[in-house]
Amino acid sequence: MAEAVRLEREDEVAVLVIDSPPVNALGLAVRAGLADGLAAALADDGVKAIVIRAEGRTFPAGADISEFGKPPQDPWLPEVCNRIEASPKPVVAAVHGTALGGGFEVALSAHWRIALASAKVGLPEVTLGILPGAGGTQRTPRLIGAEQALDMMISGKPVPAAKALAMGLLDEVVDDDLPGAALRLARRLIAEGAAPRPTRDRRDGMRDAVAYEQAVAAARKAQGANRLPGPRRIVDCVEAALLLPFDQGLHFERTAFQELVASPEAAGLRHAFFSERRAAKMPEAASPARPVAHVAVVGGGLMGAGIAYACLSAGYNVSLMERDREGLARGLERIAKLQESAVAKGRMSAAQREADWARLSGVMDMAQLAGADLAIEAVFEDFDVKADVLRGLDAVLKPGAVLATNTSYLDVDALAAVTARPADVVGLHFFSPAHVMRLLEIVVGKATAPDAVATGLALAKKLGKVAVRSGVCDGFIGNRILTAYRQVAEFLVEDGATPAQVDRAMRAFGMPLGPFEVSDMAGLQIAWARRKRLAATRDPAKRYVAVADRLCEAGRFGQSTGKGWYRYDGRKAVEDPEVLAIIEAERAAKGITPRSFADAEISTRLMVAMANEGARILAEGIALRPSDIDVVKLFGYGFPRWEGGPMHWADGFGILQLKNAVQDYAEQAPDFWQPAPNLDAMILNGTRFADLNEG
Ligand code: COA
């Protein structure tokens, strides 16, 4: 028997112990081990009941996701589940940790389910673009009915043990000694002469067929607008559970699973899953993080307050610094509001708010930050302003404290150089709103010490954020790609598209908002100020679209002023003839004859721009790997998760096609549309971006 599962004997009970770290995923070895262990237990006449439990942190957390999309290997999980269910001896599943996906399907095929109170069970397959494929869609509604089963599978959210017990998914919940409790249950079943209780024969959830059908119909209607096929297919399978005999229902589920698992959307979602975890693997992760208990945040604006709030919620002591009483009061007020809203939404208890607030202090004198282990400056995005703050922090902070800048564009090396301790300076680029957005770019300067980086990584983990390592360049990974993206969006508008058309094309691609809608939401002022600052150094040979400048000159700064790229009726964006006139005037001034663009060409050009800039970022060593670039876009910029990110998209598009497209677009702006320097070698060697992710 494979060692991923061992068979232990406790008198008349055979215990199958799954032991395959880190999460006991149901890869081939575990499946084979379960099948062999079950066969051995069944062949042994001395065995009267069987317990399945797991060693380590959790009952299996799912099928092995890395096997999806590859040819299946015997024994399949559905087959293993069927054999467990068909056991003539009672089978008990003992669940701890997170029994998810295939792991929970194994538990569903056992005849009794007992769990630790801290355990969670769930069917999160939908988040990977698939559906439960080992009987989950057929067994779950048999136990708990269509409405709850659909809710569980369409939301993908895990259910805590107590709730699962109340729903009927579990038979017993214990506070401790799960292995002992499972044995006792098995022995009781033997003593009572209990017959197996296959879930396939249960009808608990199907007693009210009318309610069942109504729940199916409501879910189908609710999923009508969803562009991902997974939830709709889950509805079909749950309906099939009522209409078809069990074995045919399983076949129905299998067909749907196979269709989904091979879809590009599922491939994108799998890529996102592994990319998120890979991002934490940076060379500095091996260094021990410096201990941090006290975080200082300088700047009480939206960003600073968001960071302070997030740090408080994660359990840090926080000092918020502002220059004057008024600014400080505003900053503290912002934090209080965030807390209130969390309490109102039930995300935070009133007691927690009190405890967090007690760990917060407001200061106006930098000397009071002397005790901080980590200071994050979140002041106005201007080199001199930020440099002043860093100099001040350098003067007061204790040796070994980490100095972090939240700059989004400025040169972290130059900022570090204003201090006497550049090794302690790191960029921690939060995204707004800082307590919501999951991305944190950790910007590593020339002099940054590895343990300062590791400290940033530890902070990110504690805040529940996804950290991505970036080198120093203008805009780092995320904003540098954003700049290229916006640039092409503006070329397209000047060449003949309308802002509304570009936005529509990108929403159709899957972005929550198009580039111009985003600009209007964020406000046009900051970018304008930046362009004015850089105007003197701009290369006149490069194509420059001045439409945004004209909009700002006309007082159109975006949503906050009621007009920008659009006119606003409340929050609703309306196309504005004034804007179209400004665009036409710019075209006329440059002698551009407008041409028409199909929506698909617009989104392709914008994607090619992102991927080509991403390739360049990779060639310069700014990003460690292509999947890190994808993670930045997925977690910081609303890139559609099922597309996997711009580099994953580029693999699907083709590297040769990418280079050709860049060359085809060259007449639009020869200075801009230059193939990234690494594409040729990739084409020559048949390399895809995915090949550069490992290692
Ligand atoms: N298949 C393959 N590998 C898996 C896996 C799965 N189902 N679930 C987790 N892993 C791997 C992770 O990639 C990670 O590998 P790494 O250490 O090489 O990076 C490792 O197991 C630990 O996972 P991680 O997510 O970092 O640990 P965690 O404690 O934060 O979370 C889980 C644990 C189980 C909650 C989380 O991993 C999870 O949600 N897994 C997916 C569950 C799922 O969707 N199952 C349904 C699949 S059908």
Tab-separated table of C-alpha atoms in Angstrom, residues 213-545:
chain	number	residue	atom	x	y	z
A	213	GLU	CA	-37.674	22.371	-8.128
A	214	GLN	CA	-38.416	25.929	-7.081
A	215	ALA	CA	-34.922	26.326	-5.650
A	216	VAL	CA	-33.425	24.980	-8.880
A	217	ALA	CA	-35.506	27.357	-10.985
A	218	ALA	CA	-34.575	30.354	-8.822
A	219	ALA	CA	-30.874	29.522	-8.988
A	220	ARG	CA	-31.020	29.077	-12.752
A	221	LYS	CA	-32.604	32.480	-13.119
A	222	ALA	CA	-30.067	34.105	-10.805
A	223	GLN	CA	-27.176	32.697	-12.821
A	224	GLY	CA	-28.569	33.827	-16.153
A	225	ALA	CA	-26.235	36.800	-16.425
A	226	ASN	CA	-23.098	35.053	-15.170
A	227	ARG	CA	-20.542	34.777	-17.954
A	228	LEU	CA	-18.824	31.815	-16.298
A	229	PRO	CA	-20.491	28.505	-17.084
A	230	GLY	CA	-19.660	26.777	-13.741
A	231	PRO	CA	-22.615	27.943	-11.633
A	232	ARG	CA	-25.128	27.154	-14.373
A	233	ARG	CA	-23.786	23.652	-14.738
A	234	ILE	CA	-23.976	23.185	-10.960
A	235	VAL	CA	-27.676	24.061	-11.173
A	236	ASP	CA	-28.120	21.479	-13.948
A	237	CYS	CA	-26.411	18.811	-11.857
A	238	VAL	CA	-28.491	19.545	-8.760
A	239	GLU	CA	-31.616	19.284	-10.876
A	240	ALA	CA	-30.341	15.986	-12.283
A	241	ALA	CA	-29.934	14.671	-8.737
A	242	LEU	CA	-33.694	14.814	-8.323
A	243	LEU	CA	-34.638	13.655	-11.801
A	244	LEU	CA	-32.169	10.860	-12.489
A	245	PRO	CA	-31.278	7.599	-10.762
A	246	PHE	CA	-28.060	8.045	-8.767
A	247	ASP	CA	-25.672	6.377	-11.232
A	248	GLN	CA	-27.029	8.373	-14.143
A	249	GLY	CA	-26.775	11.507	-12.019
A	250	LEU	CA	-23.101	10.734	-11.424
A	251	HIS	CA	-22.597	10.323	-15.148
A	252	PHE	CA	-24.336	13.642	-15.782
A	253	GLU	CA	-22.041	15.320	-13.238
A	254	ARG	CA	-18.935	13.708	-14.739
A	255	THR	CA	-19.775	14.981	-18.220
A	256	ALA	CA	-20.273	18.512	-16.914
A	257	PHE	CA	-17.062	18.317	-14.871
A	258	GLN	CA	-15.032	17.211	-17.873
A	259	GLU	CA	-16.436	19.964	-20.023
A	260	LEU	CA	-15.592	22.602	-17.411
A	261	VAL	CA	-12.167	21.347	-16.375
A	262	ALA	CA	-10.952	21.623	-19.969
A	263	SER	CA	-12.267	25.177	-20.401
A	264	PRO	CA	-9.885	28.143	-20.722
A	265	GLU	CA	-11.671	29.831	-17.818
A	266	ALA	CA	-10.831	26.943	-15.482
A	267	ALA	CA	-7.213	27.027	-16.679
A	268	GLY	CA	-7.087	30.754	-15.883
A	269	LEU	CA	-8.541	30.221	-12.412
A	270	ARG	CA	-6.107	27.390	-11.639
A	271	HIS	CA	-3.273	29.620	-12.770
A	272	ALA	CA	-4.535	32.345	-10.422
A	273	PHE	CA	-4.700	29.877	-7.509
A	274	PHE	CA	-1.091	28.707	-7.869
A	275	SER	CA	0.252	32.138	-8.857
A	276	GLU	CA	-1.074	33.654	-5.642
A	277	ARG	CA	0.818	31.096	-3.579
A	278	ARG	CA	3.969	31.245	-5.712
A	279	ALA	CA	4.281	35.011	-5.253
A	280	ALA	CA	5.281	34.557	-1.605
A	281	LYS	CA	8.331	32.598	-2.738
A	282	MET	CA	10.949	35.331	-2.962
A	283	PRO	CA	14.643	34.932	-2.182
A	284	GLU	CA	14.346	37.125	0.913
A	285	ALA	CA	11.631	34.869	2.374
A	286	ALA	CA	14.413	32.710	3.782
A	287	SER	CA	15.596	35.568	6.037
A	288	PRO	CA	13.956	35.860	9.446
A	289	ALA	CA	11.559	38.805	9.582
A	290	ARG	CA	12.341	41.479	12.168
A	291	PRO	CA	9.867	41.398	15.047
A	292	VAL	CA	7.113	43.979	14.626
A	293	ALA	CA	4.613	44.862	17.344
A	294	HIS	CA	4.339	48.620	16.870
A	295	VAL	CA	3.631	50.172	13.453
A	296	ALA	CA	3.868	53.907	12.838
A	297	VAL	CA	1.848	55.343	9.959
A	298	VAL	CA	2.767	58.827	8.815
A	299	GLY	CA	-0.065	60.566	6.999
A	300	GLY	CA	-3.722	60.313	7.947
A	301	GLY	CA	-5.253	60.651	4.486
A	302	LEU	CA	-7.376	57.959	2.888
A	303	MET	CA	-4.365	55.755	2.313
A	304	GLY	CA	-2.714	56.234	5.702
A	305	ALA	CA	-5.971	55.746	7.594
A	306	GLY	CA	-6.722	52.591	5.600
A	307	ILE	CA	-3.273	51.187	6.380
A	308	ALA	CA	-3.575	52.092	10.064
A	309	TYR	CA	-7.015	50.484	10.282
A	310	ALA	CA	-5.774	47.297	8.616
A	311	CYS	CA	-2.783	47.118	10.986
A	312	LEU	CA	-5.007	47.621	14.028
A	313	SER	CA	-7.369	44.887	12.866
A	314	ALA	CA	-4.377	42.566	12.479
A	315	GLY	CA	-3.423	43.167	16.117
A	316	TYR	CA	-0.557	45.663	15.850
A	317	ASN	CA	-0.105	48.684	18.091
A	318	VAL	CA	-0.413	51.668	15.781
A	319	SER	CA	0.654	55.291	15.982
A	320	LEU	CA	-0.854	57.625	13.422
A	321	MET	CA	1.112	60.800	12.778
A	322	GLU	CA	-0.122	64.030	11.224
A	323	ARG	CA	1.448	67.481	11.186
A	324	ASP	CA	-1.313	69.369	12.926
A	325	ARG	CA	-4.267	68.850	15.205
A	326	GLU	CA	-6.820	69.233	12.434
A	327	GLY	CA	-5.127	66.710	10.140
A	328	LEU	CA	-4.743	64.267	12.986
A	329	ALA	CA	-8.376	64.590	13.997
A	330	ARG	CA	-9.428	63.925	10.407
A	331	GLY	CA	-7.164	60.854	10.205
A	332	LEU	CA	-8.452	59.392	13.470
A	333	GLU	CA	-11.998	60.114	12.379
A	334	ARG	CA	-11.400	58.156	9.170
A	335	ILE	CA	-10.170	55.148	11.155
A	336	ALA	CA	-13.154	55.374	13.509
A	337	LYS	CA	-15.513	55.435	10.508
A	338	LEU	CA	-13.915	52.337	8.995
A	339	GLN	CA	-14.309	50.555	12.319
A	340	GLU	CA	-17.918	51.649	12.679
A	341	SER	CA	-18.757	50.399	9.253
A	342	ALA	CA	-17.092	47.031	10.009
A	343	VAL	CA	-19.151	46.745	13.199
A	344	ALA	CA	-22.333	47.728	11.362
A	345	LYS	CA	-21.690	45.038	8.754
A	346	GLY	CA	-21.068	42.442	11.440
A	347	ARG	CA	-17.434	42.024	10.416
A	348	MET	CA	-16.133	43.247	13.761
A	349	SER	CA	-17.528	42.947	17.272
A	350	ALA	CA	-17.969	46.068	19.399
A	351	ALA	CA	-15.492	44.568	21.884
A	352	GLN	CA	-12.951	44.134	19.113
A	353	ARG	CA	-13.373	47.753	18.098
A	354	GLU	CA	-12.729	48.880	21.656
A	355	ALA	CA	-9.635	46.697	21.882
A	356	ASP	CA	-8.314	47.934	18.519
A	357	TRP	CA	-8.981	51.563	19.361
A	358	ALA	CA	-7.081	51.163	22.631
A	359	ARG	CA	-4.011	50.130	20.639
A	360	LEU	CA	-4.115	53.312	18.544
A	361	SER	CA	-2.398	56.556	19.415
A	362	GLY	CA	-2.357	59.811	17.488
A	363	VAL	CA	0.837	61.872	17.456
A	364	MET	CA	1.994	65.169	15.984
A	365	ASP	CA	5.619	64.993	16.972
A	366	MET	CA	7.810	62.524	15.154
A	367	ALA	CA	9.918	61.959	18.267
A	368	GLN	CA	6.935	60.045	19.664
A	369	LEU	CA	7.422	57.406	16.983
A	370	ALA	CA	10.812	56.403	18.404
A	371	GLY	CA	9.520	53.070	19.709
A	372	ALA	CA	8.051	51.890	16.398
A	373	ASP	CA	9.405	48.697	14.823
A	374	LEU	CA	8.105	49.614	11.381
A	375	ALA	CA	7.160	53.018	10.025
A	376	ILE	CA	5.112	53.439	6.852
A	377	GLU	CA	4.981	56.855	5.263
A	378	ALA	CA	1.795	57.527	3.344
A	379	VAL	CA	2.116	61.257	2.685
A	380	PHE	CA	1.572	63.236	-0.515
A	381	GLU	CA	3.173	61.685	-3.615
A	382	ASP	CA	6.008	64.167	-4.052
A	383	PHE	CA	9.695	63.369	-3.762
A	384	ASP	CA	10.629	66.247	-1.485
A	385	VAL	CA	7.676	65.724	0.826
A	386	LYS	CA	8.387	62.027	1.177
A	387	ALA	CA	12.129	62.558	1.517
A	388	ASP	CA	11.505	64.994	4.384
A	389	VAL	CA	9.399	62.446	6.236
A	390	LEU	CA	11.970	59.704	5.733
A	391	ARG	CA	14.759	61.972	6.986
A	392	GLY	CA	12.672	62.739	10.049
A	393	LEU	CA	11.980	59.078	10.703
A	394	ASP	CA	15.642	58.244	10.231
A	395	ALA	CA	16.494	60.744	12.956
A	396	VAL	CA	14.140	59.285	15.567
A	397	LEU	CA	13.583	55.588	14.894
A	398	LYS	CA	15.532	53.018	16.867
A	399	PRO	CA	18.247	51.020	15.099
A	400	GLY	CA	16.808	48.038	13.245
A	401	ALA	CA	13.414	49.627	12.625
A	402	VAL	CA	12.138	49.266	9.063
A	403	LEU	CA	11.329	52.447	7.116
A	404	ALA	CA	8.701	51.849	4.464
A	405	THR	CA	7.510	54.207	1.761
A	406	ASN	CA	4.105	53.824	0.185
A	407	THR	CA	5.144	55.646	-2.963
A	408	SER	CA	3.469	54.478	-6.146
A	409	TYR	CA	5.935	55.897	-8.702
A	410	LEU	CA	8.951	57.493	-7.051
A	411	ASP	CA	12.485	56.069	-7.034
A	412	VAL	CA	12.833	54.019	-3.859
A	413	ASP	CA	16.648	54.005	-4.173
A	414	ALA	CA	16.763	57.789	-4.236
A	415	LEU	CA	14.379	57.950	-1.268
A	416	ALA	CA	16.494	55.428	0.658
A	417	ALA	CA	19.573	57.526	-0.067
A	418	VAL	CA	18.248	60.479	1.919
A	419	THR	CA	18.497	58.352	5.075
A	420	ALA	CA	21.613	57.087	6.830
A	421	ARG	CA	20.194	53.554	6.742
A	422	PRO	CA	19.206	52.652	3.160
A	423	ALA	CA	19.350	48.930	4.048
A	424	ASP	CA	16.313	49.457	6.285
A	425	VAL	CA	14.259	51.206	3.604
A	426	VAL	CA	11.723	49.249	1.573
A	427	GLY	CA	8.737	50.161	-0.572
A	428	LEU	CA	5.383	48.910	0.675
A	429	HIS	CA	2.966	49.901	-2.043
A	430	PHE	CA	-0.600	49.515	-0.800
A	431	PHE	CA	-3.593	49.899	-3.112
A	432	SER	CA	-6.576	52.047	-2.352
A	433	PRO	CA	-8.676	51.393	-0.331
A	434	ALA	CA	-5.795	49.915	1.643
A	435	HIS	CA	-7.903	47.848	4.014
A	436	VAL	CA	-9.785	46.220	1.131
A	437	MET	CA	-7.382	45.694	-1.758
A	438	ARG	CA	-5.414	42.490	-1.303
A	439	LEU	CA	-2.300	43.459	-3.238
A	440	LEU	CA	0.875	44.719	-1.604
A	441	GLU	CA	3.863	45.422	-3.848
A	442	ILE	CA	7.073	45.032	-1.866
A	443	VAL	CA	9.554	47.260	-3.637
A	444	VAL	CA	13.123	46.140	-3.089
A	445	GLY	CA	15.814	48.772	-3.568
A	446	LYS	CA	19.492	48.288	-4.387
A	447	ALA	CA	20.445	48.536	-0.723
A	448	THR	CA	17.363	46.983	0.925
A	449	ALA	CA	18.367	44.283	3.410
A	450	PRO	CA	16.795	40.832	2.929
A	451	ASP	CA	15.330	40.842	6.438
A	452	ALA	CA	13.655	44.204	5.781
A	453	VAL	CA	11.959	42.559	2.780
A	454	ALA	CA	11.045	39.537	4.908
A	455	THR	CA	9.503	41.939	7.435
A	456	GLY	CA	7.293	43.383	4.685
A	457	LEU	CA	6.303	39.873	3.665
A	458	ALA	CA	5.398	38.948	7.256
A	459	LEU	CA	3.329	42.133	7.546
A	460	ALA	CA	1.484	41.254	4.327
A	461	LYS	CA	0.679	37.778	5.628
A	462	LYS	CA	-0.636	39.153	8.891
A	463	LEU	CA	-2.805	41.677	7.051
A	464	GLY	CA	-4.146	38.905	4.804
A	465	LYS	CA	-2.577	40.511	1.743
A	466	VAL	CA	-0.903	39.008	-1.266
A	467	ALA	CA	2.639	40.338	-1.496
A	468	VAL	CA	4.485	40.579	-4.788
A	469	ARG	CA	8.165	41.462	-5.019
A	470	SER	CA	9.050	44.289	-7.394
A	471	GLY	CA	12.323	45.927	-8.307
A	472	VAL	CA	12.649	49.684	-8.644
A	473	CYS	CA	11.354	51.342	-11.811
A	474	ASP	CA	8.844	54.051	-12.647
A	475	GLY	CA	5.489	52.757	-11.382
A	476	PHE	CA	6.889	49.381	-10.301
A	477	ILE	CA	5.000	46.428	-11.792
A	478	GLY	CA	1.388	47.502	-11.532
A	479	ASN	CA	1.375	51.188	-12.376
A	480	ARG	CA	3.982	50.770	-15.095
A	481	ILE	CA	1.660	48.371	-16.927
A	482	LEU	CA	-1.260	50.655	-16.165
A	483	THR	CA	0.604	53.522	-17.838
A	484	ALA	CA	1.107	51.490	-21.011
A	485	TYR	CA	-2.539	50.412	-20.928
A	486	ARG	CA	-3.813	53.968	-20.540
A	487	GLN	CA	-1.468	55.207	-23.190
A	488	VAL	CA	-2.892	52.828	-25.777
A	489	ALA	CA	-6.447	53.599	-24.641
A	490	GLU	CA	-5.700	57.247	-25.444
A	491	PHE	CA	-4.075	56.399	-28.796
A	492	LEU	CA	-7.247	54.504	-29.687
A	493	VAL	CA	-9.438	57.447	-28.794
A	494	GLU	CA	-7.341	59.885	-30.758
A	495	ASP	CA	-7.287	57.490	-33.722
A	496	GLY	CA	-11.048	57.118	-33.931
A	497	ALA	CA	-12.630	55.205	-31.034
A	498	THR	CA	-14.710	56.925	-28.363
A	499	PRO	CA	-13.936	56.617	-24.639
A	500	ALA	CA	-17.260	54.819	-24.189
A	501	GLN	CA	-16.358	52.325	-26.886
A	502	VAL	CA	-12.981	51.563	-25.311
A	503	ASP	CA	-14.595	51.144	-21.899
A	504	ARG	CA	-17.282	48.906	-23.331
A	505	ALA	CA	-14.681	46.718	-25.055
A	506	MET	CA	-12.718	46.238	-21.835
A	507	ARG	CA	-15.815	45.499	-19.813
A	508	ALA	CA	-16.719	42.893	-22.412
A	509	PHE	CA	-13.247	41.449	-21.909
A	510	GLY	CA	-14.046	41.140	-18.213
A	511	MET	CA	-12.679	44.246	-16.517
A	512	PRO	CA	-15.113	45.628	-13.939
A	513	LEU	CA	-14.626	49.103	-15.456
A	514	GLY	CA	-12.967	50.445	-18.568
A	515	PRO	CA	-9.837	52.627	-18.432
A	516	PHE	CA	-11.667	55.959	-18.793
A	517	GLU	CA	-14.285	55.087	-16.194
A	518	VAL	CA	-11.452	54.211	-13.812
A	519	SER	CA	-9.676	57.512	-14.533
A	520	ASP	CA	-12.846	59.438	-13.823
A	521	MET	CA	-13.331	57.579	-10.558
A	522	ALA	CA	-9.759	58.099	-9.390
A	523	GLY	CA	-9.699	61.741	-10.503
A	524	LEU	CA	-7.596	63.280	-13.257
A	525	GLN	CA	-5.687	65.842	-11.181
A	526	ILE	CA	-2.796	63.747	-9.896
A	527	ALA	CA	-1.836	62.390	-13.300
A	528	TRP	CA	-2.120	65.912	-14.728
A	529	ALA	CA	0.207	67.328	-12.094
A	530	ARG	CA	2.630	64.543	-12.867
A	531	ARG	CA	2.512	65.199	-16.609
A	532	LYS	CA	3.166	68.877	-16.032
A	533	ARG	CA	6.133	68.006	-13.832
A	534	LEU	CA	7.554	65.684	-16.485
A	535	ALA	CA	6.749	67.996	-19.409
A	536	ALA	CA	10.217	69.498	-19.568
A	537	THR	CA	11.863	66.093	-19.967
A	538	ARG	CA	9.349	64.687	-22.450
A	539	ASP	CA	10.823	63.485	-25.746
A	540	PRO	CA	9.065	65.558	-28.440
A	541	ALA	CA	9.531	62.711	-30.936
A	542	LYS	CA	7.218	60.492	-28.881
A	543	ARG	CA	3.504	60.452	-29.552
A	544	TYR	CA	1.713	62.422	-26.868
A	545	VAL	CA	-2.065	62.522	-26.532
